[in-house]
Short mmCIF file of C-alpha atoms in Angstrom, two decimals:
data_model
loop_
_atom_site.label_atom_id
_atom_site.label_comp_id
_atom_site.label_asym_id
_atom_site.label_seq_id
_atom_site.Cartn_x
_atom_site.Cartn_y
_atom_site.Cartn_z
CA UNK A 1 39.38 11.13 10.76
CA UNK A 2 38.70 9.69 14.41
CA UNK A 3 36.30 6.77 14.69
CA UNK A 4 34.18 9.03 16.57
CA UNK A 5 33.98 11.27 13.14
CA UNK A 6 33.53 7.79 11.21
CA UNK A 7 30.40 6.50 13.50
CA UNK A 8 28.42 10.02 12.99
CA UNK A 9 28.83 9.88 9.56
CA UNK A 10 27.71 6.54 9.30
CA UNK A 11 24.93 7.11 11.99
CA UNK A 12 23.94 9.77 9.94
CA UNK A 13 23.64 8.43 6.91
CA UNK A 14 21.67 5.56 7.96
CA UNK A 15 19.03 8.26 9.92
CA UNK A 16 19.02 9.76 6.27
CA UNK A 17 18.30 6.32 4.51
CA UNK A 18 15.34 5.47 6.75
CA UNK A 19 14.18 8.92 6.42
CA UNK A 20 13.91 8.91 2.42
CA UNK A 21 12.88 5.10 2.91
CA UNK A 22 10.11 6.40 4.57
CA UNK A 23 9.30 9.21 2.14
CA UNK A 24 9.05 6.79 -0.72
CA UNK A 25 6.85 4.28 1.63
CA UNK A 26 4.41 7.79 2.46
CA UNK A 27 4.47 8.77 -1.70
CA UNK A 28 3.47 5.20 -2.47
CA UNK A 29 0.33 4.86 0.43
CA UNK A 30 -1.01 8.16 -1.01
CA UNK A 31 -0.71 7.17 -4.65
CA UNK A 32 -2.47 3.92 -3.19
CA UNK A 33 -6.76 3.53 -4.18
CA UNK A 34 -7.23 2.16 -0.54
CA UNK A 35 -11.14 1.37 0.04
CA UNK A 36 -11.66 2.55 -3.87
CA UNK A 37 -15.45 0.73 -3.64
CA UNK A 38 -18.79 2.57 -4.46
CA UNK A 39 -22.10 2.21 -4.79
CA UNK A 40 -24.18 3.28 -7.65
CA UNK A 41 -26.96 5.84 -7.51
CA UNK A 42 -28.69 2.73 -9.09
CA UNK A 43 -32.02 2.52 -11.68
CA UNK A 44 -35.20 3.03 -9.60
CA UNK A 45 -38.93 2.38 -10.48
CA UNK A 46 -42.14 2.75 -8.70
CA UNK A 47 -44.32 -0.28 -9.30
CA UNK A 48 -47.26 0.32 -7.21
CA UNK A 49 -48.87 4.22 -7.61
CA UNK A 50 -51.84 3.43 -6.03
CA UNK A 51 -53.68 6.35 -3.31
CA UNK A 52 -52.84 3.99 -0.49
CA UNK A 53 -49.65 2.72 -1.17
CA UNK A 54 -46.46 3.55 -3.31
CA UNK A 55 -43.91 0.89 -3.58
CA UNK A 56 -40.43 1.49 -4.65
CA UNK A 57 -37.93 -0.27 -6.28
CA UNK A 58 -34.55 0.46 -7.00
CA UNK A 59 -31.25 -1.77 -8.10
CA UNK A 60 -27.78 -0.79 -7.31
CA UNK A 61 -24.28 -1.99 -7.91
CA UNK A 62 -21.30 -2.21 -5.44
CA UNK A 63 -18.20 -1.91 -7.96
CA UNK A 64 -14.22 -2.39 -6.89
CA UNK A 65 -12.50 0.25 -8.28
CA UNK A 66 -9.34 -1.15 -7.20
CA UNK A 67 -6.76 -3.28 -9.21
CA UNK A 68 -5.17 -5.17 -6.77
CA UNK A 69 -7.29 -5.21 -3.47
CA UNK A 70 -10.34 -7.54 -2.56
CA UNK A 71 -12.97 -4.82 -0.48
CA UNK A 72 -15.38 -5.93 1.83
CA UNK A 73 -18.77 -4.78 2.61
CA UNK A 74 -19.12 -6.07 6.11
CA UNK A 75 -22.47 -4.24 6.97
CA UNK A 76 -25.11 -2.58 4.62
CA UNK A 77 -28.76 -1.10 5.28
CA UNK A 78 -31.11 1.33 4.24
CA UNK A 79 -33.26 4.29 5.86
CA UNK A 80 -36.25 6.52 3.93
CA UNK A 81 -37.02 9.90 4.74
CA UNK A 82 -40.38 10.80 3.61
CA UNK A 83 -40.84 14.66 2.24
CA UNK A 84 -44.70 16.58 2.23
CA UNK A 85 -45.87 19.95 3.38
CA UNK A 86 -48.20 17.75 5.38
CA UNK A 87 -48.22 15.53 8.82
CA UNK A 88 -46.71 12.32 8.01
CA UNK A 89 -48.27 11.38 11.14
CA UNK A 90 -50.81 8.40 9.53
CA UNK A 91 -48.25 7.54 6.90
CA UNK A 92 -45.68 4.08 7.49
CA UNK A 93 -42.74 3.40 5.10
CA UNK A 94 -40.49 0.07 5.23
CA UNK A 95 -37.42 -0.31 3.79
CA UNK A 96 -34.90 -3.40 3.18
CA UNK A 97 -32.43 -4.53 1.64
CA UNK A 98 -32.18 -7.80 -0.39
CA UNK A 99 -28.02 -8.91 -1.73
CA UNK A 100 -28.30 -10.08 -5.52
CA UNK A 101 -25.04 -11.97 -5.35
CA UNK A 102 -24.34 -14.20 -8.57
CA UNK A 103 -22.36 -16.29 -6.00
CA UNK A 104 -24.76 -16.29 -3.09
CA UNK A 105 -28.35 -16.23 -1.57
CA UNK A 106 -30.08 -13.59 0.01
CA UNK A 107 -30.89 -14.69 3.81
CA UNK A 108 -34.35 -15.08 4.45
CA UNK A 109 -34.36 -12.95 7.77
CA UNK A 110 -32.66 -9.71 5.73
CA UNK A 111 -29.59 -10.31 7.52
CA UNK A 112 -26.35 -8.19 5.20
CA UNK A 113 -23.82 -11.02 5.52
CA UNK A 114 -20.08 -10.09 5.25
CA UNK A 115 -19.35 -9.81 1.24
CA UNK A 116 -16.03 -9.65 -0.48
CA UNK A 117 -16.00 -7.63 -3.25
CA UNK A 118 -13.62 -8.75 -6.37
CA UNK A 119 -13.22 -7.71 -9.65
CA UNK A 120 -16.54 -8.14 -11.13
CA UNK A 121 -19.48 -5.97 -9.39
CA UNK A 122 -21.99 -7.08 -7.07
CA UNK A 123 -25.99 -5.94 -6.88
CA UNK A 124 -28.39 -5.82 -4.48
CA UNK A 125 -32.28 -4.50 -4.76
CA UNK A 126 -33.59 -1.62 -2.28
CA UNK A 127 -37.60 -2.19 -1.84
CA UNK A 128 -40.02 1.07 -0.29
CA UNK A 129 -43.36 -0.05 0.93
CA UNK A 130 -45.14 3.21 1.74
CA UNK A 131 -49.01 2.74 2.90
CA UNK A 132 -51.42 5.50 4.16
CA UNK A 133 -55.04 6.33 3.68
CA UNK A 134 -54.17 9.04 1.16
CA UNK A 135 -50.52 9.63 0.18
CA UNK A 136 -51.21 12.46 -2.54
CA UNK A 137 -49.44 15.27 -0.24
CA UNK A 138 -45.93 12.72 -0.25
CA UNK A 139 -43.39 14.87 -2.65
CA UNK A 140 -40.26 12.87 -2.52
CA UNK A 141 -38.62 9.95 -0.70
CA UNK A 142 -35.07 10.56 0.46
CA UNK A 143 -33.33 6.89 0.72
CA UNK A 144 -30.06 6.81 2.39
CA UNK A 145 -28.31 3.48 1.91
CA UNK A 146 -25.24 3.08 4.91
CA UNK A 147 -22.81 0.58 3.78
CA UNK A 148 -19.60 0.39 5.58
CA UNK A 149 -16.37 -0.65 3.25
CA UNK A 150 -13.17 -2.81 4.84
CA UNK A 151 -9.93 -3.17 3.72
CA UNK A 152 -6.31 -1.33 3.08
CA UNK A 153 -7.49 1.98 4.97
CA UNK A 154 -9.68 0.01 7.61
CA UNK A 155 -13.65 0.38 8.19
CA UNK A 156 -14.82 3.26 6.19
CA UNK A 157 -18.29 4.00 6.69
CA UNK A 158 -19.81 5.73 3.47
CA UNK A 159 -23.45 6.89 2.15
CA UNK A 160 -25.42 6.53 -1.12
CA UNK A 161 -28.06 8.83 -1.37
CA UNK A 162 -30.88 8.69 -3.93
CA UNK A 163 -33.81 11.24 -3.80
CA UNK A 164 -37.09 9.47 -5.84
CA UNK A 165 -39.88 11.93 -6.34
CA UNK A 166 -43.12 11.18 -5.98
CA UNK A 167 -45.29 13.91 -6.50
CA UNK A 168 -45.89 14.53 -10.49
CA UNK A 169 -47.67 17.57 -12.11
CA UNK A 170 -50.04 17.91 -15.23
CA UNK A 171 -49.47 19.46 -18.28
CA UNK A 172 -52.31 22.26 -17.11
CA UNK A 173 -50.57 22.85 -13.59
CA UNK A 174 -48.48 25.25 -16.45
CA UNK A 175 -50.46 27.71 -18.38
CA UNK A 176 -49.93 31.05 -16.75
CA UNK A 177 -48.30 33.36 -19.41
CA UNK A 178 -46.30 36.40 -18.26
CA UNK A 179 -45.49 39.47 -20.11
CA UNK A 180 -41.62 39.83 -20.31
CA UNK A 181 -39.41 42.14 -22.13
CA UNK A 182 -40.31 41.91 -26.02
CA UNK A 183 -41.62 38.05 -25.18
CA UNK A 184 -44.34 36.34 -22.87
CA UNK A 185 -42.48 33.75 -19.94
CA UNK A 186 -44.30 30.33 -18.74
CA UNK A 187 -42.94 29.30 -16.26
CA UNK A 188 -43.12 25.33 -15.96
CA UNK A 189 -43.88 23.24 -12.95
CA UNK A 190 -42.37 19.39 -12.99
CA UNK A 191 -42.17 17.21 -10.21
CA UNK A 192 -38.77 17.27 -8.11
CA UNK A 193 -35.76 16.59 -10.90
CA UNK A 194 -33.37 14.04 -9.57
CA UNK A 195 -30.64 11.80 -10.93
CA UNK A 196 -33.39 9.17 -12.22
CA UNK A 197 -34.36 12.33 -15.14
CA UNK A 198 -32.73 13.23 -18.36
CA UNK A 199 -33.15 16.99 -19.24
CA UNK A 200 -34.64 16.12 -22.84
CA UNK A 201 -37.35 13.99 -21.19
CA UNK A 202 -38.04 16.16 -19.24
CA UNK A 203 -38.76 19.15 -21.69
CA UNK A 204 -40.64 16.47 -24.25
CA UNK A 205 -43.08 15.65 -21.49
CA UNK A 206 -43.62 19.51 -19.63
CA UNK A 207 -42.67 21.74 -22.43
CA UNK A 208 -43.62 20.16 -25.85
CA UNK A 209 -47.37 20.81 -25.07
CA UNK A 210 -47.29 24.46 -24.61
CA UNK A 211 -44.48 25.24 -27.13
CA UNK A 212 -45.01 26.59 -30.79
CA UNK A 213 -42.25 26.97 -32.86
CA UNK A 214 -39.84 29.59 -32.60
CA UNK A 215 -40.07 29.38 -28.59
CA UNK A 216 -36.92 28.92 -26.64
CA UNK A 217 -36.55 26.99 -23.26
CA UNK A 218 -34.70 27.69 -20.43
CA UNK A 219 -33.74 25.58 -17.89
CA UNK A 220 -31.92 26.32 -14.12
CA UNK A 221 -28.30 25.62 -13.96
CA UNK A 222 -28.66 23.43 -10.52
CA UNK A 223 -31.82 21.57 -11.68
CA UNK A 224 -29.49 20.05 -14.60
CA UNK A 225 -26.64 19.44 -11.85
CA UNK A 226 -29.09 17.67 -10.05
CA UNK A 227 -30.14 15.48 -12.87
CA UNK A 228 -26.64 14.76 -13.67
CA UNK A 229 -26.20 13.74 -10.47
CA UNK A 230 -23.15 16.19 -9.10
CA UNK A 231 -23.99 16.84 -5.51
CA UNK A 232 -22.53 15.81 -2.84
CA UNK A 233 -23.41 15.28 0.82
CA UNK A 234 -20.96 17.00 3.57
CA UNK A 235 -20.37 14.26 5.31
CA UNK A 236 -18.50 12.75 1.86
CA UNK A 237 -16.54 15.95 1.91
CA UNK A 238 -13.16 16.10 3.93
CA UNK A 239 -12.18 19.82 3.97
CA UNK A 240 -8.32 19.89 4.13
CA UNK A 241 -5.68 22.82 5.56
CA UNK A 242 -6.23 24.51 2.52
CA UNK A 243 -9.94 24.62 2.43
CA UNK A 244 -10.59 25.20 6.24
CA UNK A 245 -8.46 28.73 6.03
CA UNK A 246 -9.76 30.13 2.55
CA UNK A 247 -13.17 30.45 3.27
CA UNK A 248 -12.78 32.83 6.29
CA UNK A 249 -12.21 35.54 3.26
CA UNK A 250 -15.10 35.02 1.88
CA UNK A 251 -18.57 36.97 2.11
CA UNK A 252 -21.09 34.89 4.67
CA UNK A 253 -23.53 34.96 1.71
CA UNK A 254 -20.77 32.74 -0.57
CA UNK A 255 -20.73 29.38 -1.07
CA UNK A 256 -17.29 29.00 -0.97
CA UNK A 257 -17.60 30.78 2.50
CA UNK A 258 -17.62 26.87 4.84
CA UNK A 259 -14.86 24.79 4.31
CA UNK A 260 -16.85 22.12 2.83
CA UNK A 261 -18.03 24.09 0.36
CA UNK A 262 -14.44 25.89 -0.25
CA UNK A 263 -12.95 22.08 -0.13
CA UNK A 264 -15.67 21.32 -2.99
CA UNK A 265 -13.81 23.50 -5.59
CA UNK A 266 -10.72 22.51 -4.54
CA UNK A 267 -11.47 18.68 -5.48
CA UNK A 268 -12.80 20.09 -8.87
CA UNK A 269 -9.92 22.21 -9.81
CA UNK A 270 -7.16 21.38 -7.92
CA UNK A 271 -5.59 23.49 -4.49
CA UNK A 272 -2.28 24.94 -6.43
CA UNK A 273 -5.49 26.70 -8.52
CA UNK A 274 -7.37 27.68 -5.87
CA UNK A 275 -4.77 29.41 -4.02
CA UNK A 276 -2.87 31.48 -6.66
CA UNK A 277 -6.41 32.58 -7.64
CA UNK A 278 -6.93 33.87 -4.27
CA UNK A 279 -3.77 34.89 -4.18
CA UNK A 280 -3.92 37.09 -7.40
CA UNK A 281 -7.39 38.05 -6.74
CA UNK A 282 -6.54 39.34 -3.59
CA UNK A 283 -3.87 41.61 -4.76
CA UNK A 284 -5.83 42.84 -7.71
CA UNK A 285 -8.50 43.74 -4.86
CA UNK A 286 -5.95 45.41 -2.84
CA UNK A 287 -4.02 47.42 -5.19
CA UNK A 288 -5.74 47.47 -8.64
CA UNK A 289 -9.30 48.20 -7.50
CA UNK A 290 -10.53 45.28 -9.67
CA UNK A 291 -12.67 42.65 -7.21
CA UNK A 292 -14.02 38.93 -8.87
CA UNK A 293 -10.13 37.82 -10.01
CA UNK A 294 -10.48 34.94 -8.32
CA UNK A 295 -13.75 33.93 -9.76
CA UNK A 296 -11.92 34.21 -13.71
CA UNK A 297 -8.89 32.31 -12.20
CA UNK A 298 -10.88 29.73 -10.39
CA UNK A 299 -13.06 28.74 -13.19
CA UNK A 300 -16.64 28.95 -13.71
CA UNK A 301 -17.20 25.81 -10.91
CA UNK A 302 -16.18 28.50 -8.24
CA UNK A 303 -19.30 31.04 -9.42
CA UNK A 304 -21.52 27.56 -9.61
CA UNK A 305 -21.12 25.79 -6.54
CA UNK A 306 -24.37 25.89 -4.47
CA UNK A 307 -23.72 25.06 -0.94
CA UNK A 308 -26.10 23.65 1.94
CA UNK A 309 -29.55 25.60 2.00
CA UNK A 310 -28.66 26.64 -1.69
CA UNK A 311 -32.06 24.88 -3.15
CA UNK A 312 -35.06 22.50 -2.52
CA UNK A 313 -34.98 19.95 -0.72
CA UNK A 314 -33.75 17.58 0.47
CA UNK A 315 -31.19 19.42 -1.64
CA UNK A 316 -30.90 21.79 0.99
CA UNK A 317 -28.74 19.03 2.30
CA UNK A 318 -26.19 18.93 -0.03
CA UNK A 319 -23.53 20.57 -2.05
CA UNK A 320 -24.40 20.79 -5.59
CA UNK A 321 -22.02 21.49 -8.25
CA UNK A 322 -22.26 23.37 -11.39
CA UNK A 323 -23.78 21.27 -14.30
CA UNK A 324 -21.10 19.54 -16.72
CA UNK A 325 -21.35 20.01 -20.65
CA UNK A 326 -23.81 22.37 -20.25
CA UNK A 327 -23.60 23.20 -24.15
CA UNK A 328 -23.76 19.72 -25.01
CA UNK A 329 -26.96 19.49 -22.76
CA UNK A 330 -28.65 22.19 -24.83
CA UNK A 331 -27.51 20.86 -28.53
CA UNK A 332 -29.44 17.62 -27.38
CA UNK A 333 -32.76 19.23 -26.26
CA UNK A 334 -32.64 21.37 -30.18
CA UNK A 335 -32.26 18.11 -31.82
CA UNK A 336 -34.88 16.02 -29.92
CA UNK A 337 -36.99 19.16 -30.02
CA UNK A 338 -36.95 21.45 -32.70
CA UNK A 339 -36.72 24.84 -29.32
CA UNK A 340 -34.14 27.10 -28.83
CA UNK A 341 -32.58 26.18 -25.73
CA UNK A 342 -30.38 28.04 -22.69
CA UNK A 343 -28.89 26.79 -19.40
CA UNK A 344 -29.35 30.02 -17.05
CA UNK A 345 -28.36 30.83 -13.59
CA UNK A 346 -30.66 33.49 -12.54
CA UNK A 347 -31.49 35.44 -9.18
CA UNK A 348 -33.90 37.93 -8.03
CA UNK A 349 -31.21 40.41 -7.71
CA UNK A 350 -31.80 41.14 -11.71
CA UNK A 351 -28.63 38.83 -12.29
CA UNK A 352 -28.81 36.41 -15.76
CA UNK A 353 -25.78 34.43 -16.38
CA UNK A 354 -26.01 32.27 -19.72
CA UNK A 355 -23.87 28.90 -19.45
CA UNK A 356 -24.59 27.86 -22.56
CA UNK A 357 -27.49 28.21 -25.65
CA UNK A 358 -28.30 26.88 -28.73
CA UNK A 359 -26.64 29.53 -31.65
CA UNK A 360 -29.88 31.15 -33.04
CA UNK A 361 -30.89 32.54 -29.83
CA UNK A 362 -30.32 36.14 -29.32
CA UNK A 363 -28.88 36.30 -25.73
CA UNK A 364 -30.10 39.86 -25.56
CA UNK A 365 -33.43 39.06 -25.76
CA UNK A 366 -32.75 36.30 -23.57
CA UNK A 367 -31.48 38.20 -20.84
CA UNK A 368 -34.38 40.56 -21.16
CA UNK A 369 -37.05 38.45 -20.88
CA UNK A 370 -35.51 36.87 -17.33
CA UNK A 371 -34.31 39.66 -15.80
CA UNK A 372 -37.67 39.69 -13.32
CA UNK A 373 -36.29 35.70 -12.57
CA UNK A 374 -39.94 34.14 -13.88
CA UNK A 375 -38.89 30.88 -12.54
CA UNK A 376 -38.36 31.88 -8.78
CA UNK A 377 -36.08 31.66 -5.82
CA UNK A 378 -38.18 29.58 -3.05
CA UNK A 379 -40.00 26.78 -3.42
CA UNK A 380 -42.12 27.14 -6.57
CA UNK A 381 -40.97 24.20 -8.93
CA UNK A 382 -40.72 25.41 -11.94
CA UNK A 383 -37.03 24.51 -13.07
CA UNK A 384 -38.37 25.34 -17.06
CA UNK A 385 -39.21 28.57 -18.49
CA UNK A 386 -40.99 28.58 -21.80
CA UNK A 387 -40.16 32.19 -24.13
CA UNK A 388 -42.00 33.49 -26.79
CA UNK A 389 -40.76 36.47 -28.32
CA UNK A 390 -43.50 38.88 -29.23
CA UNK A 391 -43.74 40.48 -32.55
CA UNK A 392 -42.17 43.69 -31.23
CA UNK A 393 -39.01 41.70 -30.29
#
């Protein structure tokens, strides 16, 4: 062996060594949190409902998630976007931010000062002061809370978004009865359902004054998303190489048809799912005949996801998910209640899908009585549908 021979394999080697030294330095970064910090959807009040001025409260935590890392939260502030079907044109709204540091005190002049983040979380306290001459036409305040995060992956800019509603109906905005299918429908207004409502709550204050026993309540799939808080904003979603070819096979009409919305599944379920169910559903397309493979495969998030424009807004902003535990959801409401209870997904193309229902329902009848979609596809608010079968059910 010349020394010629001797210095390529040794040269060799070493390019081999750096090469798998760097491969173990890439597996480690990704396996790394980075800026793992977030900030909680928070609990939110309104302490002044008066016809001139609504005043809004809401107090939020900024938690670590990581083990090891300190995170910063160099800058932080706060924007409202005011919802009506009306001019907004005499109508003001303020917004600031005030830190609730254990360690430190808020600046008088509302100045964010540079905060480390450690182990133990950190508050702060959002305050609305909305004043007009009459603010009865206001239906929800969208607050968007822009905090930027610093640290192991650099300045990461990153949103909170909290939706507060402020428009509330009565019990008698509800008493129009429908004939159904072997029942009468009422469907049930409620003010705009957001992450601040519980889905029993909710039925105990619209539905327990019209129902009678032996009635059965339905509620919309995406209103109990919403309530659970799974939606996400697209600007939070990073569609990947995976997601950004996919949806191009989709119909326009699909949700999973943008590559934010095809990127949304695959966070949910995984991309080694995603693509053998296309991948299988596409061949059972092609050569069995047999279309909606990849919609078993996938799982029931991929049938669920609503994408942008999917639903009220400011929802029509966002991404929202499928609800989670949807049978555990409806086991609650029967034993707060006493009602027969369904989570539906329902269109005005005659299409009832049943997620889940309490066991003495008969999902027959169910289907039946839905079938014309009582509830709605635009803008009419009424998330709960009240059934009661008839006495030739």
């Amino acid at each position: 062996m010349t020394i010629a021979t001797m210095i390529g394999i040794i040269f060799s080697i070493f390019v081999l060594l750096i090469l798998l030294a760097l491969l173990v330095v890439e597996v480690q970064f990704r396996r790394r949190p980075g800026n793992k910090l977030e900030l909680t959807a928070g609990d939110w009040d309104i302490t002044t409902y008066d016809p001139d001025r609504y005043f809004i409260e809401g107090e939020l935590e900024l938690i670590n998630y990581t083990k090891r890392f300190e995170i910063m939260v160099p800058e932080l502030w706060a924007d409202v976007k005011l919802l009506s079907k009306e001019s907004l044109e005499d109508i003001t709204a303020k917004v600031w931010v005030t830190p609730q540091h254990a360690d430190a005190d808020a600046r008088a002049d509302g100045y964010w000062f540079a905060y480390i983040v450690k182990r133990k979380p950190t508050r702060l306290r959002v305050s609305v002061d909305i004043r007009g001459k009459d603010l009865s036409s206001l239906q929800s305040a969208w607050i968007r809370v822009h905090y930027v995060t610093y640290g192991p992956q650099g300045r990461i800019p990153k949103l909170r978004h909290v939706i507060v509603p402020l428009k509330f109906p009565t019990v008698e905005d509800s008493h129009r009865w429908r004939p159904a299918t072997n029942a009468d429908v009422l469907p049930i207004r409620t003010h705009l359902l957001t992450h601040l409502d519980d889905p029993v709550e909710i039925v105990k204050r619209y539905v327990l004054p019209h129902a009678q026993a032996g009635d059965v309540i339905t509620i919309g799939e995406t209103p109990v998303a919403l309530m659970q808080g799974r939606f996400r904003h697209p600007t939070d979603v990073r569609p990947g190489w995976l997601a950004r070819r996919l949806c191009y096979y989709f119909m326009p009409t699909s949700s999973l048809a943008t590559a934010c919305g095809m990127q949304t599944l695959i966070d949910i379920v995984g991309p080694w799912r995603v693509l053998s169910a296309f991948l299988l559903g596409a061949l059972a397309k092609k050569f069995l005949g047999k279309p909606g493979l990849f919609y078993v495969l996938a799982g029931e998030q991929a049938r669920l996801i609503d994408d942008v424009t999917g639903t009220l807004p400011p929802y029509d902003q966002f991404i929202v998910l499928g609800p989670e535990n949807p049978q555990q959801v409806v086991n609650q409401i029967y034993q707060a209640t006493g009602l027969g209870a369904a989570i539906v997904d329902v269109n005005d193309l005659k299409a009832v899908k049943i997620l889940a229902a309490t066991p003495e329902i008969s999902l027959k009848s169910l289907e039946q009585a839905l079938v014309t979609n009582p509830a709605g596809n635009a803008d009419e608010q009424t998330p709960l549908v009240l059934i009661r079968p008839t006495s030739t059910a």
